[in-house]
Amino acid sequence: MRLPDFEAWAIFASVVEHRSFTAAAEALGLSKATVSKAVTRLEQALGTALFHRTSRRLSLTESGRALSSHAARILAEAQAAEEAARNEAAAPQGLVRIAAPMTFGLMHVGPAIADFLADHPGISIDLHLSDEKVDIVEGGFDIALRIASMPDSSLRARRVGAVTSHIVAAPAYWDRHGRPGHPAELARHACIRYAYMSTPDVWRFRGPDGEEAAIRITGPLSCNSGEAMLPTLRTGLGVARLPGFIIDQDIASGALEPVMENWKMDPAALHILTPPSGPRPARVRLAIEFLAKRFTKTCPD
């Protein structure tokens, strides 16, 4: 029986993670030629190309994309086995790649990472902030923080806590245009849309008596950052639907005023997502537990 080329699979996973033969070689302590030969060896064994190679760009083929999660699993399980064999009591070391939403990342993840690194000097973090929904497997991330109502997925999802949204505007705006008591009244207001919502032009509500309402909204601004909406809101130019972690301070100061608090919007929660792989390296498990404990206080149910 011919054994799989586990070294080549692990090197392939590293190239996918680092998006470069050169960066993978540096991370693995190998020559670029060794890395290239291992990937070529694997391609020959599989009978398919794994990468599109040009002088300026490296990208996965369809076969490479389909096999990348298998390679990541092989590498992660091997790393986890080695760490367990060495000594779980030893301080974990290595890189953890984390993706998080932009505003939540700036306000909460960045400070959390600073504390985590201070406690674990052997671990390094590659933090990617974007409100765009990232592909964890293709992007090579160990952890992704996502605020959403999670659909069925092959990813592992750990719910951390609730994220409550509010309909807000400046008091001066409400004074000029009236405070709505029913979601249907929002149709005549200048509403600011969040571009990364699944339906940015439709806001859905459930009333205290179970009534459901889906309102098509219009307004002067569509934006892919909740934080970037704040200047427009504060100057009294519109209405927005935003999570509490962005606007709690503005509500407390009186700069923004929530309305229709008895109407609930689509439920959302903060989740920690991880790829559908087997055992995780100790450094990743440690980061997951740290972030879960930290953000349970930030997003209480």
Tab-separated table of C-alpha atoms in Angstrom, residues 98-272:
chain	number	residue	atom	x	y	z
A	98	ILE	CA	-8.206	35.706	13.343
A	99	ALA	CA	-10.872	37.471	11.269
A	100	ALA	CA	-13.305	39.900	12.894
A	101	PRO	CA	-15.814	42.633	11.947
A	102	MET	CA	-14.223	46.061	11.539
A	103	THR	CA	-15.930	48.148	14.227
A	104	PHE	CA	-16.253	45.334	16.772
A	105	GLY	CA	-12.629	44.519	16.041
A	106	LEU	CA	-11.424	48.071	16.673
A	107	MET	CA	-13.509	48.527	19.807
A	108	HIS	CA	-13.214	45.106	21.429
A	109	VAL	CA	-11.029	42.581	19.616
A	110	GLY	CA	-7.945	44.800	19.418
A	111	PRO	CA	-7.869	45.448	23.200
A	112	ALA	CA	-8.577	41.758	23.875
A	113	ILE	CA	-5.697	40.685	21.637
A	114	ALA	CA	-3.344	43.050	23.452
A	115	ASP	CA	-4.206	41.385	26.765
A	116	PHE	CA	-3.945	37.913	25.245
A	117	LEU	CA	-0.471	38.589	23.822
A	118	ALA	CA	0.701	39.990	27.136
A	119	ASP	CA	-0.310	36.731	28.820
A	120	HIS	CA	1.044	34.451	26.075
A	121	PRO	CA	4.322	35.823	24.659
A	122	GLY	CA	4.993	32.655	22.652
A	123	ILE	CA	1.903	33.179	20.483
A	124	SER	CA	1.598	35.670	17.633
A	125	ILE	CA	-1.655	36.927	16.089
A	126	ASP	CA	-2.512	37.840	12.498
A	127	LEU	CA	-5.697	39.925	12.867
A	128	HIS	CA	-7.808	40.675	9.788
A	129	LEU	CA	-10.571	43.281	10.231
A	130	SER	CA	-13.356	43.561	7.666
A	131	ASP	CA	-17.142	43.746	7.717
A	132	GLU	CA	-17.170	41.594	4.597
A	133	LYS	CA	-18.036	37.933	5.180
A	134	VAL	CA	-14.740	36.085	4.810
A	135	ASP	CA	-14.247	32.504	3.675
A	136	ILE	CA	-12.452	31.037	6.685
A	137	VAL	CA	-11.114	27.953	4.951
A	138	GLU	CA	-9.940	29.666	1.769
A	139	GLY	CA	-8.538	32.578	3.755
A	140	GLY	CA	-6.580	30.252	6.025
A	141	PHE	CA	-8.083	31.599	9.254
A	142	ASP	CA	-8.045	29.651	12.515
A	143	ILE	CA	-10.838	31.721	14.079
A	144	ALA	CA	-13.489	34.115	12.794
A	145	LEU	CA	-15.756	36.283	14.915
A	146	ARG	CA	-19.103	36.835	13.226
A	147	ILE	CA	-22.198	38.769	14.298
A	148	ALA	CA	-25.170	37.137	12.636
A	149	SER	CA	-28.068	34.759	12.914
A	150	MET	CA	-26.080	31.710	11.892
A	151	PRO	CA	-27.455	29.483	9.121
A	152	ASP	CA	-26.611	25.812	8.854
A	153	SER	CA	-22.944	25.508	7.997
A	154	SER	CA	-20.096	23.024	7.875
A	155	LEU	CA	-18.130	25.426	10.067
A	156	ARG	CA	-17.973	24.949	13.816
A	157	ALA	CA	-19.922	27.762	15.465
A	158	ARG	CA	-19.808	28.629	19.163
A	159	ARG	CA	-22.392	31.145	20.293
A	160	VAL	CA	-20.889	33.698	22.693
A	161	GLY	CA	-23.748	36.116	23.422
A	162	ALA	CA	-26.547	38.257	22.084
A	163	VAL	CA	-26.025	41.407	20.011
A	164	THR	CA	-29.028	43.735	20.273
A	165	SER	CA	-29.730	46.350	17.612
A	166	HIS	CA	-31.677	49.621	17.929
A	167	ILE	CA	-33.400	52.058	15.583
A	168	VAL	CA	-31.782	55.416	16.320
A	169	ALA	CA	-31.547	59.012	15.137
A	170	ALA	CA	-30.536	62.318	16.659
A	171	PRO	CA	-33.254	63.843	18.889
A	172	ALA	CA	-33.350	66.842	16.530
A	173	TYR	CA	-34.202	64.536	13.634
A	174	TRP	CA	-37.091	62.956	15.567
A	175	ASP	CA	-38.291	66.429	16.591
A	176	ARG	CA	-38.468	67.480	12.922
A	177	HIS	CA	-39.908	64.314	11.428
A	178	GLY	CA	-41.773	62.623	14.271
A	179	ARG	CA	-41.018	59.520	16.323
A	180	PRO	CA	-42.416	56.361	14.737
A	181	GLY	CA	-44.498	54.023	16.845
A	182	HIS	CA	-44.866	51.301	14.217
A	183	PRO	CA	-42.243	49.989	11.743
A	184	ALA	CA	-44.462	50.904	8.771
A	185	GLU	CA	-43.837	54.576	9.569
A	186	LEU	CA	-40.115	54.126	8.809
A	187	ALA	CA	-40.943	53.962	5.098
A	188	ARG	CA	-41.286	57.769	5.050
A	189	HIS	CA	-38.035	58.396	6.950
A	190	ALA	CA	-34.487	58.925	5.641
A	191	CYS	CA	-32.943	55.575	6.559
A	192	ILE	CA	-29.253	54.711	6.359
A	193	ARG	CA	-28.632	51.223	5.008
A	194	TYR	CA	-25.887	48.819	6.056
A	195	ALA	CA	-24.575	47.289	2.829
A	196	TYR	CA	-23.511	43.925	4.266
A	197	MET	CA	-26.952	42.983	5.556
A	198	SER	CA	-28.540	40.117	3.619
A	199	THR	CA	-31.414	42.488	2.679
A	200	PRO	CA	-30.115	46.040	3.246
A	201	ASP	CA	-33.276	47.685	1.869
A	202	VAL	CA	-35.666	45.667	4.029
A	203	TRP	CA	-35.844	45.847	7.827
A	204	ARG	CA	-37.801	43.098	9.597
A	205	PHE	CA	-39.490	43.416	12.986
A	206	ARG	CA	-41.575	41.406	15.424
A	207	GLY	CA	-43.966	43.280	17.708
A	208	PRO	CA	-44.828	42.609	21.356
A	209	ASP	CA	-48.014	40.799	20.283
A	210	GLY	CA	-46.190	38.655	17.703
A	211	GLU	CA	-47.036	40.863	14.716
A	212	GLU	CA	-44.398	40.695	11.985
A	213	ALA	CA	-43.456	43.612	9.724
A	214	ALA	CA	-41.048	43.847	6.791
A	215	ILE	CA	-40.436	47.457	5.777
A	216	ARG	CA	-38.683	48.607	2.613
A	217	ILE	CA	-36.575	51.621	3.520
A	218	THR	CA	-34.881	54.366	1.502
A	219	GLY	CA	-32.462	57.104	2.418
A	220	PRO	CA	-29.448	59.253	1.573
A	221	LEU	CA	-26.651	56.843	2.489
A	222	SER	CA	-25.671	53.204	2.048
A	223	CYS	CA	-22.541	52.211	3.920
A	224	ASN	CA	-20.470	49.104	4.575
A	225	SER	CA	-19.348	50.330	8.015
A	226	GLY	CA	-21.639	50.945	10.950
A	227	GLU	CA	-19.155	53.308	12.572
A	228	ALA	CA	-19.011	55.437	9.421
A	229	MET	CA	-22.759	56.085	9.739
A	230	LEU	CA	-22.355	57.941	13.027
A	231	PRO	CA	-21.453	61.439	11.714
A	232	THR	CA	-24.537	61.446	9.464
A	233	LEU	CA	-26.704	60.260	12.342
A	234	ARG	CA	-25.327	62.722	14.869
A	235	THR	CA	-25.952	65.670	12.551
A	236	GLY	CA	-29.609	64.710	12.274
A	237	LEU	CA	-29.678	63.587	8.655
A	238	GLY	CA	-31.203	60.154	9.016
A	239	VAL	CA	-32.204	56.999	10.866
A	240	ALA	CA	-30.155	53.814	11.227
A	241	ARG	CA	-30.356	50.321	12.598
A	242	LEU	CA	-27.168	49.655	14.558
A	243	PRO	CA	-25.928	47.228	17.227
A	244	GLY	CA	-25.560	48.446	20.769
A	245	PHE	CA	-21.773	48.115	20.903
A	246	ILE	CA	-21.521	50.897	18.283
A	247	ILE	CA	-24.120	53.319	19.682
A	248	ASP	CA	-24.451	52.627	23.425
A	249	GLN	CA	-22.268	55.628	24.307
A	250	ASP	CA	-24.209	57.931	21.965
A	251	ILE	CA	-27.484	56.758	23.489
A	252	ALA	CA	-26.141	57.273	27.008
A	253	SER	CA	-24.940	60.795	26.157
A	254	GLY	CA	-28.207	61.725	24.443
A	255	ALA	CA	-26.568	62.241	21.043
A	256	LEU	CA	-28.781	59.483	19.621
A	257	GLU	CA	-32.254	58.407	20.699
A	258	PRO	CA	-33.693	54.909	20.202
A	259	VAL	CA	-37.336	54.390	19.248
A	260	MET	CA	-39.750	51.445	19.044
A	261	GLU	CA	-37.827	49.477	21.648
A	262	ASN	CA	-40.785	47.118	22.048
A	263	TRP	CA	-40.292	45.961	18.431
A	264	LYS	CA	-37.563	43.336	18.063
A	265	MET	CA	-35.433	42.892	14.967
A	266	ASP	CA	-33.945	39.720	13.512
A	267	PRO	CA	-32.016	38.090	16.344
A	268	ALA	CA	-28.237	38.235	16.071
A	269	ALA	CA	-25.443	36.934	18.215
A	270	LEU	CA	-21.675	36.943	18.352
A	271	HIS	CA	-20.243	33.590	17.248
A	272	ILE	CA	-16.751	32.172	17.225
